[in-house]
Tab-separated table of N, CA and C in Angstrom:
chain	number	residue	atom	x	y	z
A	1	UNK	N	104.447	96.905	100.547
A	1	UNK	CA	105.521	96.518	100.258
A	1	UNK	C	106.589	98.135	100.285
A	2	UNK	N	107.579	97.988	100.559
A	2	UNK	CA	108.450	99.086	101.052
A	2	UNK	C	108.314	100.183	99.665
A	3	UNK	N	108.581	101.381	99.956
A	3	UNK	CA	108.351	102.212	99.107
A	3	UNK	C	110.239	102.793	98.680
A	4	UNK	N	110.281	103.077	97.602
A	4	UNK	CA	112.035	103.083	97.345
A	4	UNK	C	112.213	104.650	97.608
A	5	UNK	N	113.234	104.648	97.997
A	5	UNK	CA	113.842	106.429	97.791
A	5	UNK	C	114.041	106.371	96.639
A	6	UNK	N	113.120	106.914	95.616
A	6	UNK	CA	113.589	107.498	94.215
A	6	UNK	C	114.822	108.305	94.145
A	7	UNK	N	114.668	109.572	94.842
A	7	UNK	CA	115.654	110.589	94.928
A	7	UNK	C	116.810	110.070	95.212
A	8	UNK	N	117.204	109.200	96.054
A	8	UNK	CA	118.582	108.528	96.500
A	8	UNK	C	119.087	107.638	94.883
A	9	UNK	N	117.928	106.925	94.500
A	9	UNK	CA	118.210	106.155	93.656
A	9	UNK	C	119.020	106.869	92.286
A	10	UNK	N	118.061	108.054	91.958
A	10	UNK	CA	118.259	108.908	90.971
A	10	UNK	C	119.628	109.564	91.357
A	11	UNK	N	120.000	109.858	92.592
A	11	UNK	CA	121.656	110.568	92.999
A	11	UNK	C	122.397	109.739	92.487
A	12	UNK	N	122.556	108.033	92.758
A	12	UNK	CA	123.092	107.297	92.438
A	12	UNK	C	123.515	106.597	91.394
A	13	UNK	N	122.690	106.932	90.200
A	13	UNK	CA	122.478	106.440	89.262
A	13	UNK	C	122.415	105.032	89.084
A	14	UNK	N	122.036	104.952	87.669
A	14	UNK	CA	122.027	103.308	87.238
A	14	UNK	C	123.519	102.572	87.761
A	15	UNK	N	123.316	101.243	88.040
A	15	UNK	CA	124.196	100.320	88.681
A	15	UNK	C	123.926	98.837	88.238
A	16	UNK	N	124.967	97.957	88.764
A	16	UNK	CA	124.360	96.833	88.539
A	16	UNK	C	123.302	96.318	89.320
A	17	UNK	N	122.554	97.029	89.856
A	17	UNK	CA	121.416	96.801	90.525
A	17	UNK	C	120.371	97.583	90.412
A	18	UNK	N	120.208	98.547	89.669
A	18	UNK	CA	119.407	99.474	89.203
A	18	UNK	C	119.264	99.883	87.943
A	19	UNK	N	118.231	99.970	87.043
A	19	UNK	CA	118.086	100.449	85.713
A	19	UNK	C	117.162	101.175	85.802
A	20	UNK	N	117.334	102.381	85.278
A	20	UNK	CA	116.065	103.455	84.655
A	20	UNK	C	115.577	103.240	83.335
A	21	UNK	N	114.265	103.346	82.996
A	21	UNK	CA	113.853	103.094	81.948
A	21	UNK	C	112.595	104.243	81.564
A	22	UNK	N	112.783	105.087	80.631
A	22	UNK	CA	111.828	106.049	80.158
A	22	UNK	C	110.531	105.361	80.184
A	23	UNK	N	110.426	104.263	79.524
A	23	UNK	CA	108.904	103.881	79.135
A	23	UNK	C	109.157	102.394	78.663
A	24	UNK	N	108.131	101.501	78.725
A	24	UNK	CA	107.686	100.400	78.316
A	24	UNK	C	106.945	99.984	77.289
A	25	UNK	N	106.325	101.269	76.701
A	25	UNK	CA	105.714	101.045	75.600
A	25	UNK	C	105.755	102.211	74.623
A	26	UNK	N	105.865	103.540	75.139
A	26	UNK	CA	105.891	104.745	74.589
A	26	UNK	C	107.496	105.263	73.907
A	27	UNK	N	107.652	105.484	72.668
A	27	UNK	CA	108.824	105.781	72.085
A	27	UNK	C	109.176	107.277	72.326
A	28	UNK	N	109.606	107.933	73.287
A	28	UNK	CA	109.960	109.341	73.296
A	28	UNK	C	110.750	109.955	71.986
A	29	UNK	N	111.809	109.137	71.060
A	29	UNK	CA	112.140	109.964	69.993
A	29	UNK	C	111.043	109.799	68.851
A	30	UNK	N	110.436	108.657	68.852
A	30	UNK	CA	109.547	108.517	67.716
A	30	UNK	C	108.270	109.015	68.096
A	31	UNK	N	107.753	109.316	69.158
A	31	UNK	CA	106.308	110.145	69.463
A	31	UNK	C	105.407	109.215	69.189
A	32	UNK	N	105.472	107.950	69.380
A	32	UNK	CA	104.456	107.133	69.357
A	32	UNK	C	104.779	105.798	70.422
A	33	UNK	N	103.688	104.824	70.108
A	33	UNK	CA	103.923	103.302	70.726
A	33	UNK	C	104.820	102.791	69.835
A	34	UNK	N	106.055	101.692	70.447
A	34	UNK	CA	106.855	101.047	70.015
A	34	UNK	C	107.264	99.662	70.477
A	35	UNK	N	106.732	98.675	69.888
A	35	UNK	CA	107.106	97.150	70.262
A	35	UNK	C	108.365	96.915	71.013
A	36	UNK	N	109.107	97.681	70.236
A	36	UNK	CA	110.877	97.676	70.464
A	36	UNK	C	111.151	97.860	72.384
A	37	UNK	N	110.470	98.651	72.674
A	37	UNK	CA	110.487	99.195	74.187
A	37	UNK	C	110.093	98.048	75.293
A	38	UNK	N	109.069	97.540	74.536
A	38	UNK	CA	108.863	96.236	75.470
A	38	UNK	C	109.994	95.237	75.362
A	39	UNK	N	110.534	94.957	74.091
A	39	UNK	CA	111.511	93.962	74.147
A	39	UNK	C	112.566	94.378	75.159
A	40	UNK	N	112.882	95.797	75.116
A	40	UNK	CA	114.165	96.257	76.171
A	40	UNK	C	113.825	96.261	77.686
A	41	UNK	N	112.370	96.266	77.779
A	41	UNK	CA	112.013	96.203	79.332
A	41	UNK	C	112.574	94.649	79.778
A	42	UNK	N	111.914	93.348	78.695
A	42	UNK	CA	112.109	91.967	78.948
A	42	UNK	C	113.679	91.567	79.128
A	43	UNK	N	114.471	92.276	78.291
A	43	UNK	CA	115.885	91.978	78.313
A	43	UNK	C	116.483	92.362	79.297
A	44	UNK	N	115.880	93.424	80.088
A	44	UNK	CA	116.412	94.067	80.997
A	44	UNK	C	116.081	93.319	82.445
A	45	UNK	N	114.826	92.967	82.463
A	45	UNK	CA	114.391	92.051	83.556
A	45	UNK	C	115.214	90.629	83.355
A	46	UNK	N	115.134	89.995	82.256
A	46	UNK	CA	115.938	89.060	82.243
A	46	UNK	C	117.137	88.855	82.649
A	47	UNK	N	117.992	89.720	82.233
A	47	UNK	CA	119.405	90.187	82.820
A	47	UNK	C	119.542	89.949	84.467
A	48	UNK	N	118.514	90.642	84.758
A	48	UNK	CA	118.304	90.776	86.513
A	48	UNK	C	117.951	89.356	86.889
A	49	UNK	N	117.016	88.507	86.379
A	49	UNK	CA	116.602	87.358	86.761
A	49	UNK	C	117.917	86.565	86.979
A	50	UNK	N	118.828	86.581	85.793
A	50	UNK	CA	120.151	85.967	85.469
A	50	UNK	C	121.350	86.183	86.297
A	51	UNK	N	120.903	87.631	86.774
A	51	UNK	CA	122.049	88.050	87.481
A	51	UNK	C	122.093	87.864	89.348
A	52	UNK	N	122.127	88.913	89.995
A	52	UNK	CA	121.722	88.594	91.549
A	52	UNK	C	120.818	89.567	91.453
A	53	UNK	N	119.841	89.983	90.498
A	53	UNK	CA	118.563	90.673	90.958
A	53	UNK	C	118.896	92.141	90.680
A	54	UNK	N	117.479	92.945	90.885
A	54	UNK	CA	117.716	94.111	90.709
A	54	UNK	C	116.202	95.271	90.835
A	55	UNK	N	116.528	96.390	90.485
A	55	UNK	CA	115.408	97.324	90.269
A	55	UNK	C	115.447	97.735	88.889
A	56	UNK	N	113.952	97.439	88.101
A	56	UNK	CA	113.759	98.512	86.997
A	56	UNK	C	112.740	99.514	87.357
A	57	UNK	N	113.076	100.825	86.928
A	57	UNK	CA	112.036	101.879	87.480
A	57	UNK	C	111.823	102.292	86.086
A	58	UNK	N	110.584	102.268	85.761
A	58	UNK	CA	109.656	102.721	84.500
A	58	UNK	C	109.490	103.852	84.610
A	59	UNK	N	109.620	105.016	83.847
A	59	UNK	CA	109.241	106.506	84.358
A	59	UNK	C	110.343	107.458	84.383
A	60	UNK	N	111.643	107.236	84.191
A	60	UNK	CA	112.397	107.873	84.649
A	60	UNK	C	113.701	107.585	83.557
A	61	UNK	N	114.186	108.710	82.971
A	61	UNK	CA	115.305	108.617	81.858
A	61	UNK	C	116.697	108.362	82.231
A	62	UNK	N	117.767	107.903	81.482
A	62	UNK	CA	119.113	107.471	81.710
A	62	UNK	C	119.676	108.610	82.618
A	63	UNK	N	119.049	109.962	82.189
A	63	UNK	CA	119.863	110.990	83.026
A	63	UNK	C	118.959	111.124	84.301
A	64	UNK	N	118.245	110.348	84.762
A	64	UNK	CA	117.552	110.731	86.215
A	64	UNK	C	116.253	111.917	86.198
A	65	UNK	N	115.848	111.745	84.763
A	65	UNK	CA	114.793	112.849	84.637
A	65	UNK	C	113.154	112.172	84.831
A	66	UNK	N	112.712	112.541	85.591
A	66	UNK	CA	111.181	111.825	86.073
A	66	UNK	C	110.128	112.061	84.991
A	67	UNK	N	109.709	111.209	83.888
A	67	UNK	CA	109.036	111.297	83.055
A	67	UNK	C	107.618	110.753	83.245
A	68	UNK	N	107.614	109.795	84.104
A	68	UNK	CA	106.178	109.191	84.698
A	68	UNK	C	105.733	108.196	83.432
A	69	UNK	N	104.532	107.548	83.922
A	69	UNK	CA	103.938	106.642	83.009
A	69	UNK	C	102.705	107.193	82.375
A	70	UNK	N	102.517	108.351	81.910
A	70	UNK	CA	101.109	109.011	81.439
A	70	UNK	C	101.099	108.496	80.044
A	71	UNK	N	102.028	108.521	79.599
A	71	UNK	CA	102.246	108.065	77.840
A	71	UNK	C	102.132	106.913	77.671
A	72	UNK	N	102.941	105.897	78.585
A	72	UNK	CA	102.558	104.344	78.740
A	72	UNK	C	101.431	104.223	79.029
A	73	UNK	N	100.592	104.613	79.870
A	73	UNK	CA	99.103	104.421	80.253
A	73	UNK	C	98.229	104.775	78.904
A	74	UNK	N	98.544	105.846	78.372
A	74	UNK	CA	97.729	106.273	77.041
A	74	UNK	C	98.023	105.119	75.921
A	75	UNK	N	98.950	104.163	75.884
A	75	UNK	CA	98.760	102.805	75.025
A	75	UNK	C	97.876	101.910	75.322
A	76	UNK	N	97.468	101.678	76.713
A	76	UNK	CA	96.636	100.726	77.087
A	76	UNK	C	95.255	100.909	76.467
A	77	UNK	N	94.546	100.072	75.997
A	77	UNK	CA	93.238	100.120	75.364
A	77	UNK	C	92.131	99.990	76.484
A	78	UNK	N	92.291	98.952	77.352
A	78	UNK	CA	90.943	98.430	78.187
A	78	UNK	C	91.176	98.933	79.439
A	79	UNK	N	92.550	99.334	80.037
A	79	UNK	CA	92.599	99.686	81.413
A	79	UNK	C	93.764	100.769	81.458
A	80	UNK	N	93.621	102.036	80.829
A	80	UNK	CA	95.053	103.096	80.922
A	80	UNK	C	95.190	103.401	82.409
A	81	UNK	N	95.491	102.355	83.229
A	81	UNK	CA	95.855	102.741	84.781
A	81	UNK	C	96.645	101.745	85.453
A	82	UNK	N	97.298	102.172	86.475
A	82	UNK	CA	98.141	101.074	87.168
A	82	UNK	C	97.997	99.516	87.215
A	83	UNK	N	96.365	99.435	87.144
A	83	UNK	CA	96.060	98.028	87.127
A	83	UNK	C	96.217	97.435	85.771
A	84	UNK	N	96.105	98.094	84.915
A	84	UNK	CA	96.019	97.535	83.466
A	84	UNK	C	97.660	97.557	82.878
A	85	UNK	N	98.482	98.451	83.419
A	85	UNK	CA	99.754	98.431	83.312
A	85	UNK	C	100.572	97.501	84.060
A	86	UNK	N	100.082	96.952	85.003
A	86	UNK	CA	100.778	95.768	85.730
A	86	UNK	C	100.352	94.438	85.138
A	87	UNK	N	99.119	94.220	84.554
A	87	UNK	CA	98.627	93.197	83.611
A	87	UNK	C	99.564	93.161	82.676
A	88	UNK	N	99.766	94.200	81.989
A	88	UNK	CA	100.651	94.545	80.702
A	88	UNK	C	102.091	93.565	80.836
A	89	UNK	N	102.504	94.427	81.988
A	89	UNK	CA	104.080	93.815	82.460
A	89	UNK	C	103.953	92.222	82.919
A	90	UNK	N	103.228	91.509	83.411
A	90	UNK	CA	102.985	90.337	83.867
A	90	UNK	C	102.745	89.447	82.455
A	91	UNK	N	102.026	89.841	81.599
A	91	UNK	CA	101.475	89.122	80.253
A	91	UNK	C	103.200	89.367	79.241
A	92	UNK	N	103.597	90.264	79.621
A	92	UNK	CA	104.997	90.630	78.616
A	92	UNK	C	105.823	89.396	79.227
A	93	UNK	N	106.225	89.641	80.719
A	93	UNK	CA	107.286	88.743	81.351
A	93	UNK	C	106.704	87.078	80.974
A	94	UNK	N	105.315	86.874	80.951
A	94	UNK	CA	104.814	85.448	81.035
A	94	UNK	C	105.158	85.092	79.602
A	95	UNK	N	104.706	85.592	78.494
A	95	UNK	CA	104.834	85.686	76.864
A	95	UNK	C	106.403	85.517	76.667
A	96	UNK	N	107.384	86.047	77.243
A	96	UNK	CA	108.721	86.336	76.559
A	96	UNK	C	109.824	85.328	77.483
A	97	UNK	N	109.035	84.830	78.800
A	97	UNK	CA	110.250	84.253	79.659
A	97	UNK	C	109.339	83.421	80.404
A	98	UNK	N	108.379	83.000	80.510
A	98	UNK	CA	107.275	81.832	80.736
A	98	UNK	C	106.866	82.316	82.239
A	99	UNK	N	105.607	81.907	82.291
A	99	UNK	CA	104.900	82.242	83.557
A	99	UNK	C	105.419	82.436	84.887
A	100	UNK	N	106.264	81.403	85.070
A	100	UNK	CA	106.949	80.875	86.309
A	100	UNK	C	108.247	81.964	86.696
A	101	UNK	N	108.614	82.783	85.697
A	101	UNK	CA	109.406	83.993	86.026
A	101	UNK	C	108.673	85.043	86.565
A	102	UNK	N	107.565	85.317	86.641
A	102	UNK	CA	106.884	86.129	87.094
A	102	UNK	C	106.970	85.945	88.820
A	103	UNK	N	107.298	84.861	89.117
A	103	UNK	CA	107.100	84.564	90.786
A	103	UNK	C	108.106	85.349	91.109
A	104	UNK	N	109.216	85.732	90.210
A	104	UNK	CA	110.230	86.802	90.798
A	104	UNK	C	110.322	88.053	90.755
A	105	UNK	N	109.146	88.517	90.504
A	105	UNK	CA	108.947	89.809	90.498
A	105	UNK	C	108.188	90.420	91.196
A	106	UNK	N	107.991	91.795	91.554
A	106	UNK	CA	107.384	92.193	92.244
A	106	UNK	C	106.859	93.879	91.741
A	107	UNK	N	106.254	94.191	91.251
A	107	UNK	CA	105.564	95.500	90.553
A	107	UNK	C	104.944	96.279	91.751
A	108	UNK	N	105.581	97.610	91.725
A	108	UNK	CA	104.659	98.462	92.402
A	108	UNK	C	104.804	99.904	91.843
A	109	UNK	N	103.725	100.765	92.280
A	109	UNK	CA	103.645	102.476	91.848
A	109	UNK	C	103.972	103.206	92.756
A	110	UNK	N	104.522	104.297	92.485
A	110	UNK	CA	105.013	105.606	93.539
A	110	UNK	C	104.658	106.419	92.826
A	111	UNK	N	104.510	107.711	93.830
A	111	UNK	CA	104.807	109.053	93.000
A	111	UNK	C	106.132	109.417	93.163
A	112	UNK	N	106.740	110.306	92.166
A	112	UNK	CA	107.997	110.916	92.063
A	112	UNK	C	107.875	112.100	91.259
A	113	UNK	N	108.515	113.399	92.105
A	113	UNK	CA	108.232	114.554	91.426
A	113	UNK	C	107.169	115.026	90.508
A	114	UNK	N	105.688	114.787	91.254
A	114	UNK	CA	104.644	114.742	90.520
A	114	UNK	C	104.006	113.884	89.842
A	115	UNK	N	104.795	112.672	89.323
A	115	UNK	CA	104.272	111.987	88.337
A	115	UNK	C	104.341	110.485	89.176
A	116	UNK	N	104.108	109.430	88.645
A	116	UNK	CA	103.686	108.292	88.918
A	116	UNK	C	104.673	107.167	88.279
A	117	UNK	N	105.582	106.821	88.948
A	117	UNK	CA	106.683	106.010	87.841
A	117	UNK	C	106.236	104.172	88.508
A	118	UNK	N	106.818	103.087	87.685
A	118	UNK	CA	106.704	101.745	88.224
A	118	UNK	C	107.766	101.464	88.469
A	119	UNK	N	108.097	100.769	89.900
A	119	UNK	CA	109.321	99.679	90.299
A	119	UNK	C	108.867	98.459	90.263
A	120	UNK	N	110.105	97.952	89.484
A	120	UNK	CA	109.619	96.601	89.477
A	120	UNK	C	111.073	95.918	89.979
A	121	UNK	N	110.630	95.238	91.235
A	121	UNK	CA	111.950	94.757	91.830
A	121	UNK	C	111.919	93.007	91.091
A	122	UNK	N	113.330	92.802	91.026
A	122	UNK	CA	113.499	91.656	90.361
A	122	UNK	C	114.407	90.677	91.143
A	123	UNK	N	114.104	89.719	91.584
A	123	UNK	CA	114.693	88.749	92.441
A	123	UNK	C	115.443	87.772	91.482
A	124	UNK	N	116.842	87.325	91.943
A	124	UNK	CA	117.251	86.186	91.231
A	124	UNK	C	116.840	84.890	91.014
A	125	UNK	N	116.677	84.630	89.496
A	125	UNK	CA	116.236	83.194	89.686
A	125	UNK	C	116.800	82.331	90.126
A	126	UNK	N	115.918	81.123	90.185
A	126	UNK	CA	116.747	80.185	90.874
A	126	UNK	C	117.191	79.200	89.664
A	127	UNK	N	116.959	79.524	88.371
A	127	UNK	CA	117.194	78.892	87.244
A	127	UNK	C	117.708	79.713	85.928
A	128	UNK	N	118.231	79.404	84.975
A	128	UNK	CA	118.478	80.119	83.820
A	128	UNK	C	117.209	80.555	83.254
A	129	UNK	N	116.956	81.881	82.791
A	129	UNK	CA	116.039	82.430	82.093
A	129	UNK	C	115.999	82.925	80.620
A	130	UNK	N	115.615	82.375	79.796
A	130	UNK	CA	115.485	82.693	78.583
A	130	UNK	C	114.507	83.772	77.984
A	131	UNK	N	114.572	84.474	77.112
A	131	UNK	CA	113.850	85.243	76.072
A	131	UNK	C	113.504	84.598	75.065
A	132	UNK	N	112.358	84.480	74.709
A	132	UNK	CA	111.948	83.691	73.578
A	132	UNK	C	111.573	84.863	72.366
A	133	UNK	N	112.160	85.058	71.226
A	133	UNK	CA	112.236	85.873	70.236
A	133	UNK	C	111.822	85.445	69.085
A	134	UNK	N	110.551	85.140	68.488
A	134	UNK	CA	110.396	84.445	67.489
A	134	UNK	C	110.872	82.852	67.674
A	135	UNK	N	111.726	82.845	66.517
A	135	UNK	CA	112.434	81.118	66.522
A	135	UNK	C	113.851	81.377	67.368
A	136	UNK	N	114.030	82.532	67.705
A	136	UNK	CA	115.429	82.417	68.593
A	136	UNK	C	114.930	82.435	70.241
A	137	UNK	N	115.980	81.608	70.822
A	137	UNK	CA	116.211	81.889	72.469
A	137	UNK	C	117.495	82.666	72.807
A	138	UNK	N	117.325	83.690	73.325
A	138	UNK	CA	118.177	84.683	74.041
A	138	UNK	C	118.221	84.581	75.416
A	139	UNK	N	119.689	84.515	75.633
A	139	UNK	CA	120.082	84.791	77.158
A	139	UNK	C	121.041	85.885	77.634
A	140	UNK	N	120.294	86.259	78.443
A	140	UNK	CA	120.540	87.981	78.942
A	140	UNK	C	121.575	88.103	80.591
A	141	UNK	N	122.339	88.743	80.516
A	141	UNK	CA	122.724	88.930	81.870
A	141	UNK	C	123.244	90.406	82.295
A	142	UNK	N	122.993	90.765	83.614
A	142	UNK	CA	123.154	91.953	83.768
A	142	UNK	C	124.778	92.049	84.265
A	143	UNK	N	125.659	92.925	83.262
A	143	UNK	CA	127.044	93.206	83.755
A	143	UNK	C	127.230	94.872	83.988
A	144	UNK	N	127.462	95.113	85.370
A	144	UNK	CA	127.850	96.395	85.363
A	144	UNK	C	126.221	97.252	85.552
A	145	UNK	N	126.354	98.303	84.855
A	145	UNK	CA	125.416	99.093	84.710
A	145	UNK	C	124.490	98.742	83.236
A	146	UNK	N	124.701	97.609	82.521
A	146	UNK	CA	124.373	97.392	81.561
A	146	UNK	C	123.714	95.640	81.389
A	147	UNK	N	122.843	95.576	80.344
A	147	UNK	CA	122.256	93.999	80.255
A	147	UNK	C	122.852	93.908	79.091
A	148	UNK	N	123.480	92.338	78.833
A	148	UNK	CA	123.985	91.945	77.543
A	148	UNK	C	123.936	90.775	77.389
A	149	UNK	N	123.632	90.429	75.774
A	149	UNK	CA	123.273	88.987	75.657
A	149	UNK	C	124.512	88.226	75.483
A	150	UNK	N	124.774	87.058	76.142
A	150	UNK	CA	125.643	86.021	75.888
A	150	UNK	C	125.524	85.029	74.966
A	151	UNK	N	126.645	84.846	74.301
A	151	UNK	CA	126.900	83.898	72.978
A	151	UNK	C	126.255	82.448	73.847
A	152	UNK	N	126.352	81.611	72.923
A	152	UNK	CA	126.346	79.788	73.504
A	152	UNK	C	127.167	79.556	74.376
A	153	UNK	N	128.898	79.858	74.333
A	153	UNK	CA	129.483	79.250	75.130
A	153	UNK	C	129.707	80.196	76.299
A	154	UNK	N	129.379	81.233	76.076
A	154	UNK	CA	129.520	82.323	77.115
A	154	UNK	C	128.295	81.882	78.597
A	155	UNK	N	127.244	81.621	77.586
A	155	UNK	CA	125.942	81.275	78.631
A	155	UNK	C	126.215	80.015	79.275
A	156	UNK	N	126.718	79.374	78.524
A	156	UNK	CA	127.053	77.708	79.043
A	156	UNK	C	128.108	77.736	80.230
A	157	UNK	N	129.248	78.765	80.296
A	157	UNK	CA	129.874	78.867	81.259
A	157	UNK	C	129.704	79.597	82.433
A	158	UNK	N	128.758	80.640	81.944
A	158	UNK	CA	127.864	81.645	82.961
A	158	UNK	C	126.951	80.910	83.847
A	159	UNK	N	126.623	79.903	82.939
A	159	UNK	CA	125.262	79.301	83.589
A	159	UNK	C	125.945	78.400	84.401
A	160	UNK	N	126.723	77.576	84.161
A	160	UNK	CA	127.409	76.468	84.940
A	160	UNK	C	128.026	77.118	86.593
A	161	UNK	N	128.409	78.328	86.153
A	161	UNK	CA	129.290	78.784	87.279
A	161	UNK	C	128.150	79.679	88.318
A	162	UNK	N	127.209	80.088	87.649
A	162	UNK	CA	126.097	80.821	88.424
A	162	UNK	C	125.347	80.163	89.321
A	163	UNK	N	125.023	78.754	88.683
A	163	UNK	CA	124.026	78.096	89.159
A	163	UNK	C	124.750	76.974	89.701
A	164	UNK	N	125.951	76.770	89.550
A	164	UNK	CA	126.517	75.227	90.388
A	164	UNK	C	125.790	74.931	91.570
A	165	UNK	N	125.925	73.687	91.528
A	165	UNK	CA	125.264	73.010	92.531
A	165	UNK	C	126.396	72.519	93.881
């Protein structure tokens, strides 16, 4: 797998193809593990799957500061390492979007400024991908440097044009 030029991506900032996430499990504001962080990661991945693909980099905040994965690793009970983290990510995507969505992802780890970060390459899905949140099914898409939920009419219109045969 190719190593991503992190310094180059940080200097360019977030875009329609790149998203920085401080963490997937650790809430830096609250100073503890927070399930909401997992939901944010899942929505971002779904947005890229439903768009044109992209890269999610976990361990870097919105300002481009490298935070690393140490806090996230510390939330993993069985294997607090990259192997356990990759398993957590695969399980997250499988449970929220379906196991088949994992086929569009590639997870790797690399050093950045003395810390380890996680690079999730997301390819465009061949079909619409929805997030299951309790009894609700939601549809997200990447627009510019943000991931947005589309309402029913917007989703139908987007899907018919994005996956037109």
